[in-house]
Amino acid sequence: MRIAVGQMDSGHDVDANLASIEALAARASRDGARLLVLPEYATYEKKAVDASFVEAAEALDGRVCTELGRIAAAHAVALVAGVIETGTQPGRAFNTLVAFTDTGELRASYRKIHLFDAQGHAESDHIQPAPTPSPVVFELDGLRFGLQTCYDLRFPEHSRALADAGADVLLVCASWVPGPGKTRQWEVLTAARAIETCSFAIGGCQAAPVSVGHSSVIDPFGSVVGSLGTGPELLLVDIDPDQVALARRSFPVATQRRL
């Protein structure tokens, strides 16, 4: 399966972000991709999460998701993107990933479980975590994709839960906050999650300077299939589902673990 990873430099102009997404979808479709993976907060982003994120939030049947579904259908490419969903608590929204089919159907949605309350940031001031921390997996062309967002990557039990739920591919959509050692951590953790679950791991990240960039695709043995630098760009890779089965036969850790 050919997969495209769109490394965006999203800002606070929702319409401009949607236009960028449509341009990436057109390129991905033209180059034969079946799925376009976009980063966390793809439709609205700033250097730090503040009250404006709550103001930008919409229901999943609102204008933003309706437009994402239209883009997917118009270019016949499935897509996963980070949006801001209206919350259920006053003054807080959900940090949500949405997955659309190539006909524009909303196939899955995932509300971020682990919020980035670290390094002086307090995402939970304006974002509420998923009320029920359950793994979310959807299927496309016989492959099963597990959804997780940014800080989730630091919790290996989340990736394991996705693999246990049937995921062959981990989609990690992020806006990884930059800082000393952060790019290396992003790269190492993405590879570690792939190796320990014997899955592909696709890390789709926001570009610099808001984030670190370096989106990548890692195979189930930990090899880099493709990667990007720090700027906005589109990565195209072909993944072989047979590698997942081979890795899990070679390292049957899912049946051997005792904890």
mmCIF file of C-alpha atoms in Angstrom:
data_model
loop_
_atom_site.group_PDB
_atom_site.id
_atom_site.type_symbol
_atom_site.label_atom_id
_atom_site.label_comp_id
_atom_site.label_asym_id
_atom_site.label_seq_id
_atom_site.Cartn_x
_atom_site.Cartn_y
_atom_site.Cartn_z
ATOM 1 C CA MET A 1 0.000 0.000 0.000
ATOM 2 C CA ARG A 2 1.261 3.464 -0.852
ATOM 3 C CA ILE A 3 0.912 5.940 2.002
ATOM 4 C CA ALA A 4 1.521 9.682 1.990
ATOM 5 C CA VAL A 5 2.577 11.647 5.060
ATOM 6 C CA GLY A 6 1.849 15.366 4.899
ATOM 7 C CA GLN A 7 4.185 17.386 7.100
ATOM 8 C CA MET A 8 2.350 20.679 7.566
ATOM 9 C CA ASP A 9 3.129 24.075 9.035
ATOM 10 C CA SER A 10 -0.440 24.660 10.191
ATOM 11 C CA GLY A 11 -1.371 28.018 11.673
ATOM 12 C CA HIS A 12 -4.437 29.680 13.149
ATOM 13 C CA ASP A 13 -6.090 30.343 9.752
ATOM 14 C CA VAL A 14 -8.441 27.374 9.375
ATOM 15 C CA ASP A 15 -9.246 28.081 5.720
ATOM 16 C CA ALA A 16 -5.554 28.301 4.824
ATOM 17 C CA ASN A 17 -4.915 25.001 6.594
ATOM 18 C CA LEU A 18 -7.781 23.337 4.722
ATOM 19 C CA ALA A 19 -6.388 24.665 1.434
ATOM 20 C CA SER A 20 -2.997 23.167 2.298
ATOM 21 C CA ILE A 21 -4.663 19.849 3.118
ATOM 22 C CA GLU A 22 -6.453 19.854 -0.234
ATOM 23 C CA ALA A 23 -3.184 20.517 -2.068
ATOM 24 C CA LEU A 24 -1.515 17.632 -0.216
ATOM 25 C CA ALA A 25 -4.483 15.352 -0.955
ATOM 26 C CA ALA A 26 -4.300 16.211 -4.654
ATOM 27 C CA ARG A 27 -0.577 15.400 -4.755
ATOM 28 C CA ALA A 28 -1.002 12.208 -2.733
ATOM 29 C CA SER A 29 -3.804 10.985 -4.987
ATOM 30 C CA ARG A 30 -1.927 11.860 -8.153
ATOM 31 C CA ASP A 31 1.050 9.842 -6.912
ATOM 32 C CA GLY A 32 -1.068 6.779 -6.144
ATOM 33 C CA ALA A 33 -1.393 6.989 -2.359
ATOM 34 C CA ARG A 34 -4.335 5.240 -0.721
ATOM 35 C CA LEU A 35 -3.967 7.108 2.581
ATOM 36 C CA LEU A 36 -2.797 10.594 3.523
ATOM 37 C CA VAL A 37 -1.628 10.994 7.127
ATOM 38 C CA LEU A 38 -1.676 14.543 8.505
ATOM 39 C CA PRO A 39 -0.442 15.830 11.878
ATOM 40 C CA GLU A 40 -2.048 16.670 15.179
ATOM 41 C CA TYR A 41 -3.884 20.018 15.116
ATOM 42 C CA ALA A 42 -3.743 19.969 11.307
ATOM 43 C CA THR A 43 -6.671 22.372 10.980
ATOM 44 C CA TYR A 44 -5.725 24.824 13.756
ATOM 45 C CA GLU A 45 -2.339 25.234 15.435
ATOM 46 C CA LYS A 46 -0.320 27.740 17.450
ATOM 47 C CA LYS A 47 2.921 27.594 19.411
ATOM 48 C CA ALA A 48 1.017 26.838 22.606
ATOM 49 C CA VAL A 49 -2.510 25.620 23.273
ATOM 50 C CA ASP A 50 -4.661 28.452 24.593
ATOM 51 C CA ALA A 51 -8.319 29.453 24.885
ATOM 52 C CA SER A 52 -8.529 30.104 21.136
ATOM 53 C CA PHE A 53 -8.382 26.346 20.548
ATOM 54 C CA VAL A 54 -11.670 25.996 22.409
ATOM 55 C CA GLU A 55 -13.160 28.799 20.333
ATOM 56 C CA ALA A 56 -12.053 27.002 17.136
ATOM 57 C CA ALA A 57 -13.592 23.677 18.202
ATOM 58 C CA GLU A 58 -16.457 22.174 16.217
ATOM 59 C CA ALA A 59 -18.625 19.078 16.299
ATOM 60 C CA LEU A 60 -17.500 16.257 14.022
ATOM 61 C CA ASP A 61 -20.394 17.045 11.689
ATOM 62 C CA GLY A 62 -19.357 20.716 11.521
ATOM 63 C CA ARG A 63 -17.777 22.705 8.710
ATOM 64 C CA VAL A 64 -14.188 21.531 9.179
ATOM 65 C CA CYS A 65 -14.883 17.798 9.146
ATOM 66 C CA THR A 66 -17.433 18.222 6.372
ATOM 67 C CA GLU A 67 -14.691 19.862 4.321
ATOM 68 C CA LEU A 68 -12.188 17.130 5.165
ATOM 69 C CA GLY A 69 -14.684 14.528 3.995
ATOM 70 C CA ARG A 70 -15.228 16.464 0.777
ATOM 71 C CA ILE A 71 -11.476 16.658 0.170
ATOM 72 C CA ALA A 72 -11.060 12.924 0.700
ATOM 73 C CA ALA A 73 -13.885 12.126 -1.718
ATOM 74 C CA ALA A 74 -12.849 14.723 -4.302
ATOM 75 C CA HIS A 75 -9.355 13.272 -4.540
ATOM 76 C CA ALA A 76 -10.276 9.628 -3.854
ATOM 77 C CA VAL A 77 -7.773 9.283 -1.027
ATOM 78 C CA ALA A 78 -8.426 8.263 2.573
ATOM 79 C CA LEU A 79 -7.071 10.710 5.123
ATOM 80 C CA VAL A 80 -6.344 11.040 8.818
ATOM 81 C CA ALA A 81 -6.042 14.501 10.344
ATOM 82 C CA GLY A 82 -5.971 16.219 13.706
ATOM 83 C CA VAL A 83 -8.926 18.509 14.460
ATOM 84 C CA ILE A 84 -10.336 20.289 17.500
ATOM 85 C CA GLU A 85 -13.647 18.801 18.575
ATOM 86 C CA THR A 86 -16.216 20.534 20.774
ATOM 87 C CA GLY A 87 -15.811 19.265 24.319
ATOM 88 C CA THR A 88 -18.292 18.280 26.977
ATOM 89 C CA GLN A 89 -16.744 20.428 29.730
ATOM 90 C CA PRO A 90 -16.909 24.234 29.880
ATOM 91 C CA GLY A 91 -13.764 25.890 28.539
ATOM 92 C CA ARG A 92 -12.243 22.677 27.188
ATOM 93 C CA ALA A 93 -12.249 20.863 23.852
ATOM 94 C CA PHE A 94 -11.087 17.477 22.580
ATOM 95 C CA ASN A 95 -7.852 17.005 20.630
ATOM 96 C CA THR A 96 -9.229 14.543 18.089
ATOM 97 C CA LEU A 97 -7.993 12.522 15.128
ATOM 98 C CA VAL A 98 -10.494 11.802 12.381
ATOM 99 C CA ALA A 99 -10.179 9.119 9.691
ATOM 100 C CA PHE A 100 -12.096 9.488 6.421
ATOM 101 C CA THR A 101 -12.425 6.913 3.651
ATOM 102 C CA ASP A 102 -11.733 7.776 0.015
ATOM 103 C CA THR A 103 -15.478 8.325 -0.412
ATOM 104 C CA GLY A 104 -15.595 10.901 2.372
ATOM 105 C CA GLU A 105 -17.123 8.697 5.065
ATOM 106 C CA LEU A 106 -16.001 9.350 8.641
ATOM 107 C CA ARG A 107 -14.690 5.898 9.501
ATOM 108 C CA ALA A 108 -13.142 6.532 12.945
ATOM 109 C CA SER A 109 -12.371 9.236 15.480
ATOM 110 C CA TYR A 110 -9.939 9.180 18.378
ATOM 111 C CA ARG A 111 -9.806 11.639 21.268
ATOM 112 C CA LYS A 112 -6.303 12.068 22.696
ATOM 113 C CA ILE A 113 -5.828 10.135 25.922
ATOM 114 C CA HIS A 114 -2.509 11.483 27.270
ATOM 115 C CA LEU A 115 -2.404 15.281 27.330
ATOM 116 C CA PHE A 116 0.887 17.180 27.171
ATOM 117 C CA ASP A 117 1.221 18.499 30.705
ATOM 118 C CA ALA A 118 5.019 18.580 30.657
ATOM 119 C CA GLN A 119 7.967 20.921 30.061
ATOM 120 C CA GLY A 120 5.947 23.883 31.314
ATOM 121 C CA HIS A 121 3.004 23.166 29.007
ATOM 122 C CA ALA A 122 -0.495 22.453 30.310
ATOM 123 C CA GLU A 123 -2.578 21.137 27.422
ATOM 124 C CA SER A 124 -5.220 20.064 29.929
ATOM 125 C CA ASP A 125 -5.991 23.703 30.773
ATOM 126 C CA HIS A 126 -7.941 23.875 27.513
ATOM 127 C CA ILE A 127 -8.196 20.270 26.288
ATOM 128 C CA GLN A 128 -10.007 17.403 27.999
ATOM 129 C CA PRO A 129 -8.795 13.817 27.693
ATOM 130 C CA ALA A 130 -10.894 11.061 26.183
ATOM 131 C CA PRO A 131 -13.505 10.086 28.803
ATOM 132 C CA THR A 132 -12.940 6.421 27.984
ATOM 133 C CA PRO A 133 -9.273 5.576 27.240
ATOM 134 C CA SER A 134 -9.915 2.894 24.639
ATOM 135 C CA PRO A 135 -7.815 1.927 21.586
ATOM 136 C CA VAL A 136 -9.225 3.044 18.229
ATOM 137 C CA VAL A 137 -8.465 0.955 15.133
ATOM 138 C CA PHE A 138 -9.905 1.221 11.619
ATOM 139 C CA GLU A 139 -9.424 -0.876 8.482
ATOM 140 C CA LEU A 140 -8.415 0.184 4.984
ATOM 141 C CA ASP A 141 -7.684 -2.225 2.139
ATOM 142 C CA GLY A 142 -7.300 -5.117 4.565
ATOM 143 C CA LEU A 143 -4.780 -3.289 6.787
ATOM 144 C CA ARG A 144 -5.697 -2.184 10.305
ATOM 145 C CA PHE A 145 -4.535 1.218 11.501
ATOM 146 C CA GLY A 146 -4.316 2.271 15.154
ATOM 147 C CA LEU A 147 -4.638 5.947 16.089
ATOM 148 C CA GLN A 148 -2.587 7.830 18.654
ATOM 149 C CA THR A 149 -1.591 11.427 19.188
ATOM 150 C CA CYS A 150 1.780 12.940 20.057
ATOM 151 C CA TYR A 151 2.360 12.500 23.832
ATOM 152 C CA ASP A 152 0.632 9.090 23.632
ATOM 153 C CA LEU A 153 3.881 7.881 22.062
ATOM 154 C CA ARG A 154 5.620 8.074 25.443
ATOM 155 C CA PHE A 155 3.219 5.466 26.862
ATOM 156 C CA PRO A 156 4.164 2.085 25.358
ATOM 157 C CA GLU A 157 1.098 0.430 26.826
ATOM 158 C CA HIS A 158 -1.031 2.492 24.435
ATOM 159 C CA SER A 159 0.776 1.139 21.386
ATOM 160 C CA ARG A 160 0.539 -2.366 22.818
ATOM 161 C CA ALA A 161 -3.213 -1.930 23.322
ATOM 162 C CA LEU A 162 -3.556 -0.905 19.682
ATOM 163 C CA ALA A 163 -1.607 -3.960 18.534
ATOM 164 C CA ASP A 164 -3.725 -6.164 20.800
ATOM 165 C CA ALA A 165 -6.803 -4.603 19.167
ATOM 166 C CA GLY A 166 -5.508 -5.733 15.785
ATOM 167 C CA ALA A 167 -3.476 -2.789 14.498
ATOM 168 C CA ASP A 168 -0.874 -3.578 11.833
ATOM 169 C CA VAL A 169 0.133 0.073 11.497
ATOM 170 C CA LEU A 170 0.462 2.686 14.242
ATOM 171 C CA LEU A 171 -0.454 6.184 13.062
ATOM 172 C CA VAL A 172 1.187 8.708 15.378
ATOM 173 C CA CYS A 173 -0.050 12.201 14.509
ATOM 174 C CA ALA A 174 1.945 14.809 16.387
ATOM 175 C CA SER A 175 2.960 18.368 16.996
ATOM 176 C CA TRP A 176 6.082 17.404 18.929
ATOM 177 C CA VAL A 177 7.229 20.380 20.994
ATOM 178 C CA PRO A 178 10.850 21.276 20.127
ATOM 179 C CA GLY A 179 13.698 21.530 22.620
ATOM 180 C CA PRO A 180 17.013 19.923 23.578
ATOM 181 C CA GLY A 181 17.004 16.258 22.608
ATOM 182 C CA LYS A 182 13.384 16.315 21.458
ATOM 183 C CA THR A 183 13.994 15.364 17.818
ATOM 184 C CA ARG A 184 16.039 12.369 18.886
ATOM 185 C CA GLN A 185 13.347 11.326 21.353
ATOM 186 C CA TRP A 186 10.670 11.568 18.647
ATOM 187 C CA GLU A 187 12.716 9.382 16.293
ATOM 188 C CA VAL A 188 13.717 6.804 18.911
ATOM 189 C CA LEU A 189 10.264 6.443 20.426
ATOM 190 C CA THR A 190 8.597 6.041 17.031
ATOM 191 C CA ALA A 191 11.072 3.303 16.121
ATOM 192 C CA ALA A 192 10.703 1.646 19.536
ATOM 193 C CA ARG A 193 6.917 1.444 19.232
ATOM 194 C CA ALA A 194 7.302 -0.206 15.807
ATOM 195 C CA ILE A 195 9.862 -2.737 17.032
ATOM 196 C CA GLU A 196 8.122 -3.734 20.252
ATOM 197 C CA THR A 197 4.714 -4.229 18.593
ATOM 198 C CA CYS A 198 6.098 -5.668 15.312
ATOM 199 C CA SER A 199 4.031 -3.064 13.463
ATOM 200 C CA PHE A 200 4.683 -0.284 11.003
ATOM 201 C CA ALA A 201 4.835 3.083 12.770
ATOM 202 C CA ILE A 202 4.017 6.217 10.814
ATOM 203 C CA GLY A 203 4.929 9.422 12.578
ATOM 204 C CA GLY A 204 3.280 12.436 10.957
ATOM 205 C CA CYS A 205 4.474 15.653 12.579
ATOM 206 C CA GLN A 206 3.987 19.386 12.262
ATOM 207 C CA ALA A 207 6.932 21.232 10.678
ATOM 208 C CA ALA A 208 9.346 23.607 12.394
ATOM 209 C CA PRO A 209 9.335 25.994 14.151
ATOM 210 C CA VAL A 210 6.178 25.047 16.067
ATOM 211 C CA SER A 211 7.257 21.405 16.024
ATOM 212 C CA VAL A 212 10.326 19.352 15.139
ATOM 213 C CA GLY A 213 9.230 17.942 11.776
ATOM 214 C CA HIS A 214 11.101 14.728 10.928
ATOM 215 C CA SER A 215 8.008 12.744 9.990
ATOM 216 C CA SER A 216 8.933 9.145 9.221
ATOM 217 C CA VAL A 217 7.755 5.656 8.381
ATOM 218 C CA ILE A 218 9.377 2.799 10.335
ATOM 219 C CA ASP A 219 8.961 -0.864 9.411
ATOM 220 C CA PRO A 220 8.235 -3.650 11.963
ATOM 221 C CA PHE A 221 11.957 -4.426 12.274
ATOM 222 C CA GLY A 222 12.852 -0.816 13.060
ATOM 223 C CA SER A 223 14.234 0.232 9.672
ATOM 224 C CA VAL A 224 13.420 3.690 8.314
ATOM 225 C CA VAL A 225 11.350 3.322 5.149
ATOM 226 C CA GLY A 226 11.254 7.065 4.554
ATOM 227 C CA SER A 227 11.703 10.326 6.438
ATOM 228 C CA LEU A 228 11.536 14.101 6.095
ATOM 229 C CA GLY A 229 13.476 17.095 7.373
ATOM 230 C CA THR A 230 12.055 20.043 9.288
ATOM 231 C CA GLY A 231 10.014 21.893 6.672
ATOM 232 C CA PRO A 232 6.574 21.344 5.136
ATOM 233 C CA GLU A 233 6.759 18.473 2.676
ATOM 234 C CA LEU A 234 5.030 15.325 1.425
ATOM 235 C CA LEU A 235 6.508 11.863 1.997
ATOM 236 C CA LEU A 236 5.402 8.907 -0.131
ATOM 237 C CA VAL A 237 6.219 5.339 0.874
ATOM 238 C CA ASP A 238 5.113 1.837 -0.090
ATOM 239 C CA ILE A 239 4.566 -0.539 2.813
ATOM 240 C CA ASP A 240 4.373 -4.327 2.527
ATOM 241 C CA PRO A 241 1.789 -5.888 4.884
ATOM 242 C CA ASP A 242 3.691 -9.200 4.726
ATOM 243 C CA GLN A 243 6.440 -7.592 6.800
ATOM 244 C CA VAL A 244 4.088 -7.402 9.770
ATOM 245 C CA ALA A 245 3.351 -11.124 9.630
ATOM 246 C CA LEU A 246 7.046 -11.910 9.152
ATOM 247 C CA ALA A 247 8.087 -9.786 12.132
ATOM 248 C CA ARG A 248 5.436 -11.341 14.363
ATOM 249 C CA ARG A 249 6.536 -14.857 13.382
ATOM 250 C CA SER A 250 10.168 -13.956 13.990
ATOM 251 C CA PHE A 251 9.485 -12.252 17.328
ATOM 252 C CA PRO A 252 6.224 -13.634 18.790
ATOM 253 C CA VAL A 253 6.325 -11.237 21.738
ATOM 254 C CA ALA A 254 2.551 -10.827 21.818
ATOM 255 C CA THR A 255 2.144 -14.451 22.869
ATOM 256 C CA GLN A 256 5.295 -14.647 24.997
ATOM 257 C CA ARG A 257 4.888 -11.696 27.340
ATOM 258 C CA ARG A 258 4.128 -12.569 30.961
ATOM 259 C CA LEU A 259 3.156 -9.179 32.361
#
